[in-house]
Coordinates of C-alpha atoms and ligand atoms in Angstrom, one line a residue:
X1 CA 0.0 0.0 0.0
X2 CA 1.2 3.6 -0.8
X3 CA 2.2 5.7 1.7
X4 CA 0.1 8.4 2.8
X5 CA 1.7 11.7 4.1
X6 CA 1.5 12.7 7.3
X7 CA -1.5 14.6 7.1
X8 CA -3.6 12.1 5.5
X9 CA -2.1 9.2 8.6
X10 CA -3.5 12.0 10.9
X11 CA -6.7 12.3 9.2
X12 CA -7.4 8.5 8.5
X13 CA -7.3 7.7 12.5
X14 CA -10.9 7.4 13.9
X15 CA -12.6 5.2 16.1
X16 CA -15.0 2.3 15.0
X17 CA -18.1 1.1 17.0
X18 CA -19.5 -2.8 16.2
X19 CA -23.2 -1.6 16.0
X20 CA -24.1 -5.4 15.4
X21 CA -21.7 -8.2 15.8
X22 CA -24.9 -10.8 14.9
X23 CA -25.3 -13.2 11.6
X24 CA -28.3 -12.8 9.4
X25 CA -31.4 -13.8 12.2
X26 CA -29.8 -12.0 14.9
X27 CA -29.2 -13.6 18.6
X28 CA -31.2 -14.1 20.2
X29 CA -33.1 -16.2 17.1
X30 CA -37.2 -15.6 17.1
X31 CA -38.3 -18.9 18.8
X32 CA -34.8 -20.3 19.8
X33 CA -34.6 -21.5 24.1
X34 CA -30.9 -22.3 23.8
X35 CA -28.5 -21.3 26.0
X36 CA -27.1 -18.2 23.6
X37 CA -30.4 -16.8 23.0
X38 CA -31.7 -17.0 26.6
X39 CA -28.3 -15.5 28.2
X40 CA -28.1 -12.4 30.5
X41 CA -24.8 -11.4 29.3
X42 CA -25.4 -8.5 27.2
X43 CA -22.6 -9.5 25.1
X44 CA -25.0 -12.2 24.0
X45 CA -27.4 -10.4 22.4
X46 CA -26.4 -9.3 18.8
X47 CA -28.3 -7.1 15.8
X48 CA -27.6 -7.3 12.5
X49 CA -24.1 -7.1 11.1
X50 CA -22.8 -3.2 11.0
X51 CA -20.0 -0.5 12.0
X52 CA -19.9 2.9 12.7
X53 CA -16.7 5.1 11.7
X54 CA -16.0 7.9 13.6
X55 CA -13.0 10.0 12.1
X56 CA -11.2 12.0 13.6
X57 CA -12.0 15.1 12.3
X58 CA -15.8 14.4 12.7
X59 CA -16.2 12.6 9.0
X60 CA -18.5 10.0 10.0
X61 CA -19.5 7.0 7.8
X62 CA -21.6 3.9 8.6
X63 CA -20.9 0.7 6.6
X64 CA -24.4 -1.4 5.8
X65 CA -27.6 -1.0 6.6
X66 CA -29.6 -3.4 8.5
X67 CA -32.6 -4.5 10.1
X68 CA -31.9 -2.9 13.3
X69 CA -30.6 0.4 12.0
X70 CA -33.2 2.0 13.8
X71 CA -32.1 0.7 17.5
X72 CA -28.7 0.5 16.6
X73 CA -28.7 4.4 16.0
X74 CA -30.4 5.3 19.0
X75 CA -28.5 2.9 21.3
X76 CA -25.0 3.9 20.0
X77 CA -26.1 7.8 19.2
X78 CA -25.8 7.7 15.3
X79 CA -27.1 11.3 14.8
X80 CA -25.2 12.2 12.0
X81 CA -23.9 10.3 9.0
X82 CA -21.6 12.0 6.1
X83 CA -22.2 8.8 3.9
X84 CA -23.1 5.2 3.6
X85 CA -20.5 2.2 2.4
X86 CA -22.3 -1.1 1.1
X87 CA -20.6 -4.4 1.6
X88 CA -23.3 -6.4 -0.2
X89 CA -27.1 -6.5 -0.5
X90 CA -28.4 -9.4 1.0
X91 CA -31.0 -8.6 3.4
X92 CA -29.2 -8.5 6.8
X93 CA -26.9 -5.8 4.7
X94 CA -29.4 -3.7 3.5
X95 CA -32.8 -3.9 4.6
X96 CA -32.4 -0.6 7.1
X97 CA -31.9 1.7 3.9
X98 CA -35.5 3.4 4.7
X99 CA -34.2 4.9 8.4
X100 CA -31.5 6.6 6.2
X101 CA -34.6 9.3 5.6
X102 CA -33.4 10.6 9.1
X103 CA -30.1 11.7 8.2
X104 CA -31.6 13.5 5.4
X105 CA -34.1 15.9 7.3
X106 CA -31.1 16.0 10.0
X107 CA -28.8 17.4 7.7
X108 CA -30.5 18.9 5.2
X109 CA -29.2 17.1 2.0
X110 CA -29.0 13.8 0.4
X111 CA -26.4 10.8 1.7
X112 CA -23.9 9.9 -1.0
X113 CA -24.0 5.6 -0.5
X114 CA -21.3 3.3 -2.2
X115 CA -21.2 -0.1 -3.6
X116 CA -19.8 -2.3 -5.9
X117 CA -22.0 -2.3 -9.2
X118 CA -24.1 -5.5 -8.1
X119 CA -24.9 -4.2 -4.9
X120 CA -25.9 -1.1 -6.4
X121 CA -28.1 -2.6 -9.0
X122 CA -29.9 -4.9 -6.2
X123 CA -30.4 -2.0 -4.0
X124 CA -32.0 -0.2 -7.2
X125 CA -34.6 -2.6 -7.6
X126 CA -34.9 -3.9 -3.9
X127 CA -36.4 -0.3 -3.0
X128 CA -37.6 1.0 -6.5
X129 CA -39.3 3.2 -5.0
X130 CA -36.2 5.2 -3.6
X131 CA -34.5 5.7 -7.2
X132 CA -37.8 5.1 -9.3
X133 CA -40.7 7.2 -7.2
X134 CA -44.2 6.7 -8.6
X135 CA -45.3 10.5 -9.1
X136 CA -47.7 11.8 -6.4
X137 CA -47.2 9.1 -4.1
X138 CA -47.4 10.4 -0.2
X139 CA -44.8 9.5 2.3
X140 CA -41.0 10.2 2.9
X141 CA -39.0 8.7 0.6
X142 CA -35.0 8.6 1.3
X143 CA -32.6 11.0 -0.7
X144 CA -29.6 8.9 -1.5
X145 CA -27.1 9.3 -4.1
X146 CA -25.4 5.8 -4.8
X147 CA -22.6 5.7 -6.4
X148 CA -20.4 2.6 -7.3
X149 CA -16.7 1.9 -6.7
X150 CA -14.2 0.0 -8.6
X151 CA -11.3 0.9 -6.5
X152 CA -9.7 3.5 -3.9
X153 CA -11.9 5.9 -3.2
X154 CA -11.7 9.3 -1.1
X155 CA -14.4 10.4 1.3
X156 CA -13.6 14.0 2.5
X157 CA -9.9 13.4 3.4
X158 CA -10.2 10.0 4.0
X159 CA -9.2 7.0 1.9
X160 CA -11.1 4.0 1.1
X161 CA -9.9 0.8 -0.1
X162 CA -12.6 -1.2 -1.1
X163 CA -11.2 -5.0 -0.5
X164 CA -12.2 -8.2 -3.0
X165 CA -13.4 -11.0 -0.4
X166 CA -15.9 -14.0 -1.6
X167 CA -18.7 -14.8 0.4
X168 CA -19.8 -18.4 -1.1
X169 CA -19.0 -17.8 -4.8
X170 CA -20.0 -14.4 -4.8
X171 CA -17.1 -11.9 -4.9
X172 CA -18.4 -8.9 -2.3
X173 CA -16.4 -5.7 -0.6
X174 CA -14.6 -5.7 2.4
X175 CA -13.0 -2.4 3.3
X176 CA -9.4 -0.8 4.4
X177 CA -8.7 2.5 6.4
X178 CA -5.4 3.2 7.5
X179 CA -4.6 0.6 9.7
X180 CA -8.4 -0.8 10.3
X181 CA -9.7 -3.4 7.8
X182 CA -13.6 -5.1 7.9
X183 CA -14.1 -8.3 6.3
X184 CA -17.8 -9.4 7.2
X185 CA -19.5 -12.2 5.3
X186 CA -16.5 -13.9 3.5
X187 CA -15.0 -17.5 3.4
X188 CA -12.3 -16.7 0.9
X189 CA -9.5 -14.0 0.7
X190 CA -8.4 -13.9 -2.8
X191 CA -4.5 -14.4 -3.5
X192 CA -4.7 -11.1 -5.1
X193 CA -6.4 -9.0 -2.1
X194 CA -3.7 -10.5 0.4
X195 CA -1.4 -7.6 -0.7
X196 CA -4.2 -4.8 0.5
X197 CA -4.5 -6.3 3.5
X198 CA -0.7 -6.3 4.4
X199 CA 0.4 -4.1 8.0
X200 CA -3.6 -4.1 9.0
X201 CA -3.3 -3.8 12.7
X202 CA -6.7 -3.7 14.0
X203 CA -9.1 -6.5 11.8
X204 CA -12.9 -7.1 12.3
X205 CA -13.6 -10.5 10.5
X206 CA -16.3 -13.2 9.9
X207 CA -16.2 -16.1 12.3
X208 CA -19.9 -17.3 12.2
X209 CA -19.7 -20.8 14.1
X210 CA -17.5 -23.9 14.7
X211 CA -18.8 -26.3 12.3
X212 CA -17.9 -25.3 8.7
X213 CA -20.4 -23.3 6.5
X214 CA -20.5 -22.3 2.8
X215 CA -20.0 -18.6 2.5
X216 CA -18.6 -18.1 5.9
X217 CA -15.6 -18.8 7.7
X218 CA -15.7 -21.1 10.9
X219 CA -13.8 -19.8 14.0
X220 CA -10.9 -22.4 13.0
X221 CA -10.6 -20.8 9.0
X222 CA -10.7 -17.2 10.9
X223 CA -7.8 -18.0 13.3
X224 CA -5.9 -19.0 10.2
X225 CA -6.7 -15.8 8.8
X226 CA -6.3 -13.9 12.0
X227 CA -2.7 -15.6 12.1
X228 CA -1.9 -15.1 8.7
X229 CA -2.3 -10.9 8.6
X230 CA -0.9 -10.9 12.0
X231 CA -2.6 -7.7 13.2
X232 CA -2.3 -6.3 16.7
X233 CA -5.9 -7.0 17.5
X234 CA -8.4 -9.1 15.8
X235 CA -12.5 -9.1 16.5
X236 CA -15.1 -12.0 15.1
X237 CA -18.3 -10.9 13.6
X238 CA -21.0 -12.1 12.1
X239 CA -21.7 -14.6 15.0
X240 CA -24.6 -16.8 15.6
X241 CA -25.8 -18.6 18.5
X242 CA -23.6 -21.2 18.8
X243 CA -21.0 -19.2 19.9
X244 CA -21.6 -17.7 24.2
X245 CA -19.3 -14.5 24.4
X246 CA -17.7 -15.6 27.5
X247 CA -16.5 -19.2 27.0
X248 CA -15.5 -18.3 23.4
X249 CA -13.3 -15.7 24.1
X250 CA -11.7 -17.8 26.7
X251 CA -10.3 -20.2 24.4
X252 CA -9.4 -17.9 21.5
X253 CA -5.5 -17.4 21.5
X254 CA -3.8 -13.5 22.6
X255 CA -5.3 -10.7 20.5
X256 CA -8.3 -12.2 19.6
X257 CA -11.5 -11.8 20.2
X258 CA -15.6 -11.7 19.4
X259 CA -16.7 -8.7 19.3
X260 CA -20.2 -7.1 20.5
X261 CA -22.5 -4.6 20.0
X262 CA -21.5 -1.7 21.2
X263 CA -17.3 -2.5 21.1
X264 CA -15.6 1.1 20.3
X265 CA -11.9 0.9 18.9
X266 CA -9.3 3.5 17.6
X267 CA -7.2 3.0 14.6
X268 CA -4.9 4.6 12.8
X269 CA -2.8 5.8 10.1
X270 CA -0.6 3.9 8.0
Ligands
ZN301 ZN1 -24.5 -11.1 6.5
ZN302 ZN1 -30.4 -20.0 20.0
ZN303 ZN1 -24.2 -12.0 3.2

């Protein structure tokens, strides 16, 4: 990775908040009595898959859009969003987009979005109404300008790398900034996206369960990653009920963790 001078190092430090550290049904699951879904620990309980960026001259950028956008915003005080990155569009991605209306009476203007050109086409027709509005139709409708990426990217003074990951055999975005990288829903780092990833120190990556799945890594294919890029810290996401906060962190080796809703961490620079 290039360089950056020392004024963009400064300006790419920020802090990031895990606004849901949960898989697609969430945890607790809708009807599940298992130990997970009926613990006290609050670090058991986990919305949709989601960060918050904080930077840390106030540029502030939240990365998917879920479910639970609504709670997470007013749990973890989301007032204010300068614009929106898109991993992928399946549903426990994307299907908060509506609460983005908010941000628009808030601050007065429309909220630039970015994603890869799938993601943007599947967001187009998932909520036709957004970027195709029937004329005369009542109700608030969200003013969103989505762009897609193909590559770095800059966001005020802030520099995105959009990462290659698959997630099953569908090649989706990760995402690098400064020394912070997220790689949610992905069972595959491409040879080729190895080289982006290289002096991450602070990683937030998929670890949905034990037992294998198809377009997720298991906690074993995560520590190999984990140990692999060698950052400072690592955090599992994506997590499903399988996993209790507690006893799993226990057995994970130094410098890694899960994470939880709610988790704040600084990066920085390169
Ligand atoms: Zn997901
Ligand atoms: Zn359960
Ligand atoms: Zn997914």
């Amino acid at each position: 990775m290039r360089r950056p001078s020392v004024e963009l190092r400064d300006a790419s430090r920020g802090r990031i908040t895990i606004l849901g550290s949960g898989t697609s049904h969430g945890v607790p699951m809708i009807g599940c009595r298992c130990a997970v879904c009926v613990s006290d620990d609050p670090r058991d309980k986990r919305w949709r898959p989601s960060i918050f960026i904080e930077f840390q001259d106030g540029f502030r950028v939240l990365v998917d859009t879920t479910p639970d956008l609504r709670a997470q915003a007013l749990r973890f005080g989301v007032t204010h969003v300068d614009a929106v990155l898109f991993t992928h569009s399946h549903a426990d991605h994307i299907l908060g987009l509506d609460e983005l209306r908010r941000y628009n009476v808030l601050q007065k203007a429309a909220l630039p979005c970015y994603a890869d050109p799938r993601t943007a086409r599947d967001i187009r027709r998932t909520f036709s109404y957004v970027f195709a509005p029937l004329a005369g139709e009542g109700g608030g409708i969200p003013q969103l300008e989505l762009f897609t990426i193909a590559g770095t990217f800059c966001l005020g003074r802030h520099e995105i790398m959009p990462v290659p990951i698959f997630h099953g055999s569908r090649p989706i975005l990760g995402f690098r900034i400064g020394s912070f990288a997220y790689l949610t829903d992905t069972n595959r780092i491409p040879d080729s996206s190895w080289p982006l990833l290289e002096g991450v120190k602070l990683l937030v990556l998929d670890a949905l369960r034990d037992r294998p799945h198809s377009t997720h890594f298991s906690i074993a294919e995560a520590l190999a990653v984990a140990t692999r890029l060698a950052a400072e810290r690592t955090y599992f996401t994506h997590i499903c009920h399988d996993l209790p906060h507690a006893a799993t962190c226990a057995r994970l080796p130094a410098g890694v963790e899960l994470a939880y809703d709610g988790l704040s961490l600084d990066f920085d620079g390169m």
